[in-house]
mmCIF file of C-alpha atoms in Angstrom:
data_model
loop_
_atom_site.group_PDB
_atom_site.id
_atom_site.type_symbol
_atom_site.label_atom_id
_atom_site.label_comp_id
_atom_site.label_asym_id
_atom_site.label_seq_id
_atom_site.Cartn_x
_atom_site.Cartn_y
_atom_site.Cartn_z
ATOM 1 C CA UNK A 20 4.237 1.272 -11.869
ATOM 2 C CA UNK A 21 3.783 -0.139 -15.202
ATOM 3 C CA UNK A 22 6.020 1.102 -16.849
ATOM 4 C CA UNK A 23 8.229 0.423 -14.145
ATOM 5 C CA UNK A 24 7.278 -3.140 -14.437
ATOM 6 C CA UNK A 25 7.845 -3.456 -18.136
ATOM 7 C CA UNK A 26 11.262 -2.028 -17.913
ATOM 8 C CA UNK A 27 12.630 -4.360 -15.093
ATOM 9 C CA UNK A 28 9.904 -7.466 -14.978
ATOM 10 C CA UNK A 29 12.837 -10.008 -13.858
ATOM 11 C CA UNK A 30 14.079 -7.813 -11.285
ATOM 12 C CA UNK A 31 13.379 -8.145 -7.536
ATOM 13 C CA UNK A 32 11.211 -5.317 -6.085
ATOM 14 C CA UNK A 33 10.123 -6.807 -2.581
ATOM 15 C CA UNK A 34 12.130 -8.773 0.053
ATOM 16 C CA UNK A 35 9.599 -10.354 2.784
ATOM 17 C CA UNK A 36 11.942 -11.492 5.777
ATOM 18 C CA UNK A 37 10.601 -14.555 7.682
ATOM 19 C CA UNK A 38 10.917 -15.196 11.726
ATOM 20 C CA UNK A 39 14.449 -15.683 11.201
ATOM 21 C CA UNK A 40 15.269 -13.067 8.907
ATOM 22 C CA UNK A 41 15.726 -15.180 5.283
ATOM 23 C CA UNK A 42 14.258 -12.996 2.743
ATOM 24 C CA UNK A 43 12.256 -14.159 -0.355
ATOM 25 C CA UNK A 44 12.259 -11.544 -2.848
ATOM 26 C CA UNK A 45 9.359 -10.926 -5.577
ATOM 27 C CA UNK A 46 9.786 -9.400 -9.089
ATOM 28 C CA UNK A 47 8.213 -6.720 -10.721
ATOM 29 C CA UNK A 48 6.881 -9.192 -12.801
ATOM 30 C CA UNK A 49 4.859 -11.368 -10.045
ATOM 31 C CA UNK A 50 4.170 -7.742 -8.362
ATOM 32 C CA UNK A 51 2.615 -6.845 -11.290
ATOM 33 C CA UNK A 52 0.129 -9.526 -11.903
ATOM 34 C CA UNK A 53 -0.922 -9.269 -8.080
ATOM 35 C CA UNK A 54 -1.904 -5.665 -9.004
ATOM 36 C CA UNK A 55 -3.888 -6.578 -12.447
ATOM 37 C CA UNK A 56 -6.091 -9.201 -10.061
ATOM 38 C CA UNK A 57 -6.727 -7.310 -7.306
ATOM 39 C CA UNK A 58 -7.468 -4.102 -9.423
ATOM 40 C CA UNK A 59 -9.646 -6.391 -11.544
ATOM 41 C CA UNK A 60 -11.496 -8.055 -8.089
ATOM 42 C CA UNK A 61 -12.135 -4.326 -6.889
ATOM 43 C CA UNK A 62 -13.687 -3.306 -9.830
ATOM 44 C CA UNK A 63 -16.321 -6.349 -9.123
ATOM 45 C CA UNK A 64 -17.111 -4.254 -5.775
ATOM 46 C CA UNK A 65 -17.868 -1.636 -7.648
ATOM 47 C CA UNK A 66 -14.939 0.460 -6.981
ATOM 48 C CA UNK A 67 -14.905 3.850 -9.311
ATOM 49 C CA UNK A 68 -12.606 6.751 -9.864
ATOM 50 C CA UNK A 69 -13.459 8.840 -6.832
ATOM 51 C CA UNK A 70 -14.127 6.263 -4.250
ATOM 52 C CA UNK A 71 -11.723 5.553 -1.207
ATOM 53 C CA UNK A 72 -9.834 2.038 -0.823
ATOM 54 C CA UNK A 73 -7.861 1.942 2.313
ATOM 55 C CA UNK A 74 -5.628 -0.476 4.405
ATOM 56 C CA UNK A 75 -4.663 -0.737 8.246
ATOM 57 C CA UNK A 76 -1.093 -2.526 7.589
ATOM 58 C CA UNK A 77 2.750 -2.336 8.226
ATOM 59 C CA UNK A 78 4.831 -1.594 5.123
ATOM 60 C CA UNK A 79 4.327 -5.203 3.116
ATOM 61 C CA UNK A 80 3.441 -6.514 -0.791
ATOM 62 C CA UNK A 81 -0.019 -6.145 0.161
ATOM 63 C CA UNK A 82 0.249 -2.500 0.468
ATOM 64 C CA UNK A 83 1.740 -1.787 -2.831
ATOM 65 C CA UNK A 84 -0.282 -3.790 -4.340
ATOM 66 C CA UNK A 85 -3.723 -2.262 -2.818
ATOM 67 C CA UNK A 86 -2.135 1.027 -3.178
ATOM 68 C CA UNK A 87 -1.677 0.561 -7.070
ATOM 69 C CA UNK A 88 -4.226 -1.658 -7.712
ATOM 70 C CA UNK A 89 -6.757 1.493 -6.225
ATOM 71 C CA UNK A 90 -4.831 3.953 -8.650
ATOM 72 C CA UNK A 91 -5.758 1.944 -11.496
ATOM 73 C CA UNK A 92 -9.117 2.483 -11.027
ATOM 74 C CA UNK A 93 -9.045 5.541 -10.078
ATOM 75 C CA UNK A 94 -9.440 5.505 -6.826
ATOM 76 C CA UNK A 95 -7.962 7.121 -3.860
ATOM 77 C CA UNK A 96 -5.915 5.097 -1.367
ATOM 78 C CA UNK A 97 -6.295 5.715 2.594
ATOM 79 C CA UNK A 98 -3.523 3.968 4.228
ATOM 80 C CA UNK A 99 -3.682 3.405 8.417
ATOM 81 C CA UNK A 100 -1.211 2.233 11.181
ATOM 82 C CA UNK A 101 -1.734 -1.163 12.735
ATOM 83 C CA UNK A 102 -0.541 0.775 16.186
ATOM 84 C CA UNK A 103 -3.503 3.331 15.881
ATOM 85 C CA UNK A 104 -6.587 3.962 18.529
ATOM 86 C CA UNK A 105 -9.344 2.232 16.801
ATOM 87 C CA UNK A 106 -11.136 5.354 17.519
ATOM 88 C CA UNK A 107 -8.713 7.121 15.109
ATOM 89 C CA UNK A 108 -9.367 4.226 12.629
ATOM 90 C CA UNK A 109 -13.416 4.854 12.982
ATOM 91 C CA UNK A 110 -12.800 8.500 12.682
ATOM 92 C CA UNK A 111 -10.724 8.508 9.690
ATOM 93 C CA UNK A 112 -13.016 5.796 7.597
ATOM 94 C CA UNK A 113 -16.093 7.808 8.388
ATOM 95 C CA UNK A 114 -14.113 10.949 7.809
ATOM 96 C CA UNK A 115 -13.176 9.709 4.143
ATOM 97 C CA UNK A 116 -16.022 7.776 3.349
ATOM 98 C CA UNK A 117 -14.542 5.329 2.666
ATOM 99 C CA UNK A 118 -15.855 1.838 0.736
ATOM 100 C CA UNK A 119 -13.561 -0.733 0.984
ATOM 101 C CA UNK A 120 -10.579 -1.844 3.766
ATOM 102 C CA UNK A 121 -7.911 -4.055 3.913
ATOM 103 C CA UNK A 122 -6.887 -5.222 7.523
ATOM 104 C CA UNK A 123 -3.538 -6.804 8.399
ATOM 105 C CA UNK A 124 -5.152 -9.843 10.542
ATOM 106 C CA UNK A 125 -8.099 -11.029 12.661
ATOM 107 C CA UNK A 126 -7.221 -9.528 15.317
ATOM 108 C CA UNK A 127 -7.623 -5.710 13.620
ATOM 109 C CA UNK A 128 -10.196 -6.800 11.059
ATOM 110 C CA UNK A 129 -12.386 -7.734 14.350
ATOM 111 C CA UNK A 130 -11.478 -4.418 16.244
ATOM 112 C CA UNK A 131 -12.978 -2.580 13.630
ATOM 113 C CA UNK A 132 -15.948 -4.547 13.295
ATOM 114 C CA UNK A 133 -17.318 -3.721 16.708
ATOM 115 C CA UNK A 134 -17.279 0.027 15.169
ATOM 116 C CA UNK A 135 -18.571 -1.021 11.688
ATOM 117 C CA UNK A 136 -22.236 0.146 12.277
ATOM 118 C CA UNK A 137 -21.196 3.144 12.990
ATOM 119 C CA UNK A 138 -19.235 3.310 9.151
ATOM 120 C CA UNK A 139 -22.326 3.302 6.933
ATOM 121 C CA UNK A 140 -19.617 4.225 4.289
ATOM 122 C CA UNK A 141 -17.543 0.955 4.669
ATOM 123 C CA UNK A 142 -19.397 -1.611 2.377
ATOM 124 C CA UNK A 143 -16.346 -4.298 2.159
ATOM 125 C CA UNK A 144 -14.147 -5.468 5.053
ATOM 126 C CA UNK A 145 -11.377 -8.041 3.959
ATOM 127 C CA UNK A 146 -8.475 -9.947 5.909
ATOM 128 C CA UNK A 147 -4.817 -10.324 4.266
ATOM 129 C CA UNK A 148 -3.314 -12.661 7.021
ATOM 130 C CA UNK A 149 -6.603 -14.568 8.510
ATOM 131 C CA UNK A 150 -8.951 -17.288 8.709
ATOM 132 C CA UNK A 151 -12.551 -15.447 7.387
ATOM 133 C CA UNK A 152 -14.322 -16.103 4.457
ATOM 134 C CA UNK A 153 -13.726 -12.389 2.864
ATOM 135 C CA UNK A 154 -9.645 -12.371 2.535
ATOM 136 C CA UNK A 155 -7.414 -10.441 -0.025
ATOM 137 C CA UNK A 156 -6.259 -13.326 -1.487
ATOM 138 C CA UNK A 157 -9.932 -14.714 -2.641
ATOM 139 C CA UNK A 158 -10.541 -11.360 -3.995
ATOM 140 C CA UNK A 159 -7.709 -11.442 -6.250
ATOM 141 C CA UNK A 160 -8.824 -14.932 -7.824
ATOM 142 C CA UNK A 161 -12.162 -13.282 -8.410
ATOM 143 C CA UNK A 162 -10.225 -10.699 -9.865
ATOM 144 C CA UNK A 163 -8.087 -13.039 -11.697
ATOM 145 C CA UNK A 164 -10.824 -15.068 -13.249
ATOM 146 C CA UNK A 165 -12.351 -11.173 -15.173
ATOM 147 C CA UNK A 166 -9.450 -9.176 -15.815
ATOM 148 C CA UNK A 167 -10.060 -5.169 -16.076
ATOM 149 C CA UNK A 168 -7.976 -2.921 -17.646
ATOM 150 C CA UNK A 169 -6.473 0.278 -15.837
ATOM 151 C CA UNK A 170 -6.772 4.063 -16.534
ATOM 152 C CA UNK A 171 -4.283 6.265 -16.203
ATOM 153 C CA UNK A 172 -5.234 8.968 -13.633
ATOM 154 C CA UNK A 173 -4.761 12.398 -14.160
ATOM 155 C CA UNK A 174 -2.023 14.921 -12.713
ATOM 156 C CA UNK A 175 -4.832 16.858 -10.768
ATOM 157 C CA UNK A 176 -6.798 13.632 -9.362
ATOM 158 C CA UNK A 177 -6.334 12.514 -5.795
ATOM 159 C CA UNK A 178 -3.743 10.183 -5.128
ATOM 160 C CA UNK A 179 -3.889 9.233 -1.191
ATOM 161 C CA UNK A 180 -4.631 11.339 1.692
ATOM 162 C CA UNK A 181 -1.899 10.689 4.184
ATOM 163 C CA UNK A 182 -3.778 11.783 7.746
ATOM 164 C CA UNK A 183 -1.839 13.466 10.126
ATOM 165 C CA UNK A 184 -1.121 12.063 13.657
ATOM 166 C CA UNK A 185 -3.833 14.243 15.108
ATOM 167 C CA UNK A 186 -2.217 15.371 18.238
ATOM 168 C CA UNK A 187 -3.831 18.857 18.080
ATOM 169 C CA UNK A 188 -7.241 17.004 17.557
ATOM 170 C CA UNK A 189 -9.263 14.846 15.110
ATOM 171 C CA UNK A 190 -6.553 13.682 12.441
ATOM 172 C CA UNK A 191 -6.502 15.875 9.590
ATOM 173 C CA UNK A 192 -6.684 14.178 5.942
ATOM 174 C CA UNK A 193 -3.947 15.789 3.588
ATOM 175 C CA UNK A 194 -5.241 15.464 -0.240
ATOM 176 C CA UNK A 195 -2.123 14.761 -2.726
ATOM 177 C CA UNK A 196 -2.893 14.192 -6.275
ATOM 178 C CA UNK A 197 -0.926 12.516 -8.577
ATOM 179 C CA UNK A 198 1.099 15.245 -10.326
ATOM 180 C CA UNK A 199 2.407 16.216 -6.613
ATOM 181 C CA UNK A 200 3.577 12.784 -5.919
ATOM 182 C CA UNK A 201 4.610 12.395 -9.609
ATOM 183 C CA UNK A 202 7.003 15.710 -8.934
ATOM 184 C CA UNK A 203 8.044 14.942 -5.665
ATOM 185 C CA UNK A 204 9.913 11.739 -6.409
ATOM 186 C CA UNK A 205 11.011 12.662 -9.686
ATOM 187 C CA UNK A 206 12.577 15.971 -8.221
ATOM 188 C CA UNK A 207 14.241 13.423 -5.458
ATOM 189 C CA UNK A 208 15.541 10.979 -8.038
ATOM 190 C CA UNK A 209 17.341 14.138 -10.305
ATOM 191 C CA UNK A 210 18.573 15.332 -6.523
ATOM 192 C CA UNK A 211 20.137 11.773 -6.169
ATOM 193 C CA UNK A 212 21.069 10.526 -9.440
ATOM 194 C CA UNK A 213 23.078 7.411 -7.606
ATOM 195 C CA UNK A 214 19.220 5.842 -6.509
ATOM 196 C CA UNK A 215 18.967 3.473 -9.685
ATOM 197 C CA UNK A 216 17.438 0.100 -10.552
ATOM 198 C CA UNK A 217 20.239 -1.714 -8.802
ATOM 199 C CA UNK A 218 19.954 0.454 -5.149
ATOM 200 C CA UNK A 219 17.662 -1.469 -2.721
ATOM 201 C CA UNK A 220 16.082 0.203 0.549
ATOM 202 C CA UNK A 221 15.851 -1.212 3.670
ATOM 203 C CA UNK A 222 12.165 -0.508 4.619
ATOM 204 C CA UNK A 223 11.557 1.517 8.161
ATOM 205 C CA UNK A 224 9.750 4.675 7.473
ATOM 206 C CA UNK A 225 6.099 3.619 7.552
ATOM 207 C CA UNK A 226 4.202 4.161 3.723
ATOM 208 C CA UNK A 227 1.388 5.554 5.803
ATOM 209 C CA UNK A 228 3.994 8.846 6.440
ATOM 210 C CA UNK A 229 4.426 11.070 3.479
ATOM 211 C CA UNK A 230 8.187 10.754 3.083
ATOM 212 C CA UNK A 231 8.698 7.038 3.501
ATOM 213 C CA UNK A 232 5.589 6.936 0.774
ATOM 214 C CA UNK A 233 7.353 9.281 -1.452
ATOM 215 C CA UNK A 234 11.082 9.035 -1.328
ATOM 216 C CA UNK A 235 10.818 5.028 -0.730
ATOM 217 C CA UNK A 236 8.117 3.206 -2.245
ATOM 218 C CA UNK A 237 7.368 5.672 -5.049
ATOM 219 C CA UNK A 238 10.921 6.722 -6.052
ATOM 220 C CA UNK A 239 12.217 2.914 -5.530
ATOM 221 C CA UNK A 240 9.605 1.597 -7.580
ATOM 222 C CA UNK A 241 10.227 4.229 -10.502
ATOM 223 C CA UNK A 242 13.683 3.534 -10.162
ATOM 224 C CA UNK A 243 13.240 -0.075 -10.659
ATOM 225 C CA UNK A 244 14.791 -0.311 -7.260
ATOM 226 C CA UNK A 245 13.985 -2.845 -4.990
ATOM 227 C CA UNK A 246 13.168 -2.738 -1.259
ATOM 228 C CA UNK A 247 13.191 -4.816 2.184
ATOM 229 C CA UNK A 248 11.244 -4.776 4.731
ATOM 230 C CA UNK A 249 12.262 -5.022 8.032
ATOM 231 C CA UNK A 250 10.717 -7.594 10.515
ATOM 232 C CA UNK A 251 10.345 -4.802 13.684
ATOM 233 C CA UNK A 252 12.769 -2.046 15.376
ATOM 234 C CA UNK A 253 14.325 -4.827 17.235
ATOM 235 C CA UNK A 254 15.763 -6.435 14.066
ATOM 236 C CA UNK A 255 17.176 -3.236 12.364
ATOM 237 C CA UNK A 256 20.731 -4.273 12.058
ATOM 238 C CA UNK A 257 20.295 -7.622 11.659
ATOM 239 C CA UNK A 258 17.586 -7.259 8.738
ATOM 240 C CA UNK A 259 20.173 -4.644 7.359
ATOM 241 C CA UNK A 260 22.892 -7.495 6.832
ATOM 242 C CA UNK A 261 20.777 -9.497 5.028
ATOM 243 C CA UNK A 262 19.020 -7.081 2.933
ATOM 244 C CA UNK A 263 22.328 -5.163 1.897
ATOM 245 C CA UNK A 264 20.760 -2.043 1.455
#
């Protein structure tokens, strides 16, 4: 990603539709210094190679940027579905141990507090959209305030684990390091040499899925590509008008 981001700093990487479907876009650039703040306010938790940093969230900025952020300290990144038993959210925390969450809004941030004493893993519990006093956004400015640099993980170390739906049971946590994802998307982007830095996506496979993680937001973002997001099912065709994918 920062490569990716020195390459193509003025170009647009994220469209964010509102109610009505008008789309602001963010650069690389902006993307970018999101990531070096909230990598930087994780670190103050205490966040180390090794540990887990997850997220119960649509496809959005926010996820990217928790998602790399994590990576840059080498951690690994467990990402949820907002339309998930919290049940399966409690089993999957405990299941990865892991330390710190990201929730969409009040509404899920308080679901999983009436499970939280039963995390003893989960130490941190912040809000992107909401009214509490731990939020995203005041992490960044921590984060902003005592900049950290990244590492650069290694092929072998883990990446994500991308759980599987768990219809056969318990949902079962898939380890992917680095050099898999790494391959994957840059065996899709030689496969489809016309995906370059001026192709955008219109965003409906959920990140938390292997293939919309890998063919979209990794290979997009190595492209230089850019991507919109899609307000619900319900707005498919309109959203694709005005993203142009």
């Amino acid at each position: 990603i920062e490569e990716s981001i020195a390459r193509h700093a003025e170009r647009p990487l994220f469209g964010t539709p509102d109610p009505t479907g008008v789309y602001t876009w963010t650069t690389y650039g902006e993307i970018g210094r999101r990531i070096d703040d909230l990598r930087a306010g994780l670190a103050q938790l205490v966040v180390q190679p090794g540990d887990c940093v997850g997220i119960i969230a649509n496809n959005r900025v926010e996820w990217a940027v928790a998602a790399f952020a994590a990576y840059g300290l080498g951690a690994r990144f467990i990402p949820m579905y907002e339309k998930e038993l919290a049940k399966t959210w409690e089993f999957i925390i405990n299941d990865s141990g892991l330390k710190v969450l990201f929730a969409a809004n009040d509404k899920i941030s308080n679901q999983v507090v009436q499970f939280r004493s039963r995390t003893p893993n989960l130490e941190h519990l912040l809000v992107i959209d909401g009214d509490t006093t731990d939020t995203m956004a005041q992490l960044e400015e921590k984060g902003r305030q005592h900049p950290v640099a990244s590492i650069r993980p290694k092929p072998e170390d883990i990446a994500v684990l991308i759980y599987t739906s768990g219809t056969t049971g318990n949902p079962k946590g898939v380890l992917l390091s680095h050099g898999n994802l790494t391959s994957n998307f840059i065996a899709g982007g030689n496969l489809f040499p016309e995906i370059t830095h001026e192709s955008r996506s219109l965003s409906i496979l959920p990140w938390a899925h292997a293939y919309g993680f890998t063919a979209e937001l990794n290979n997009f973002t190595h492209r230089g590509a850019s991507i919109g997001f899609i307000r619900d099912v319900t707005t498919i065709a309109e959203d694709m008008a005005n993203v142009a994918p």
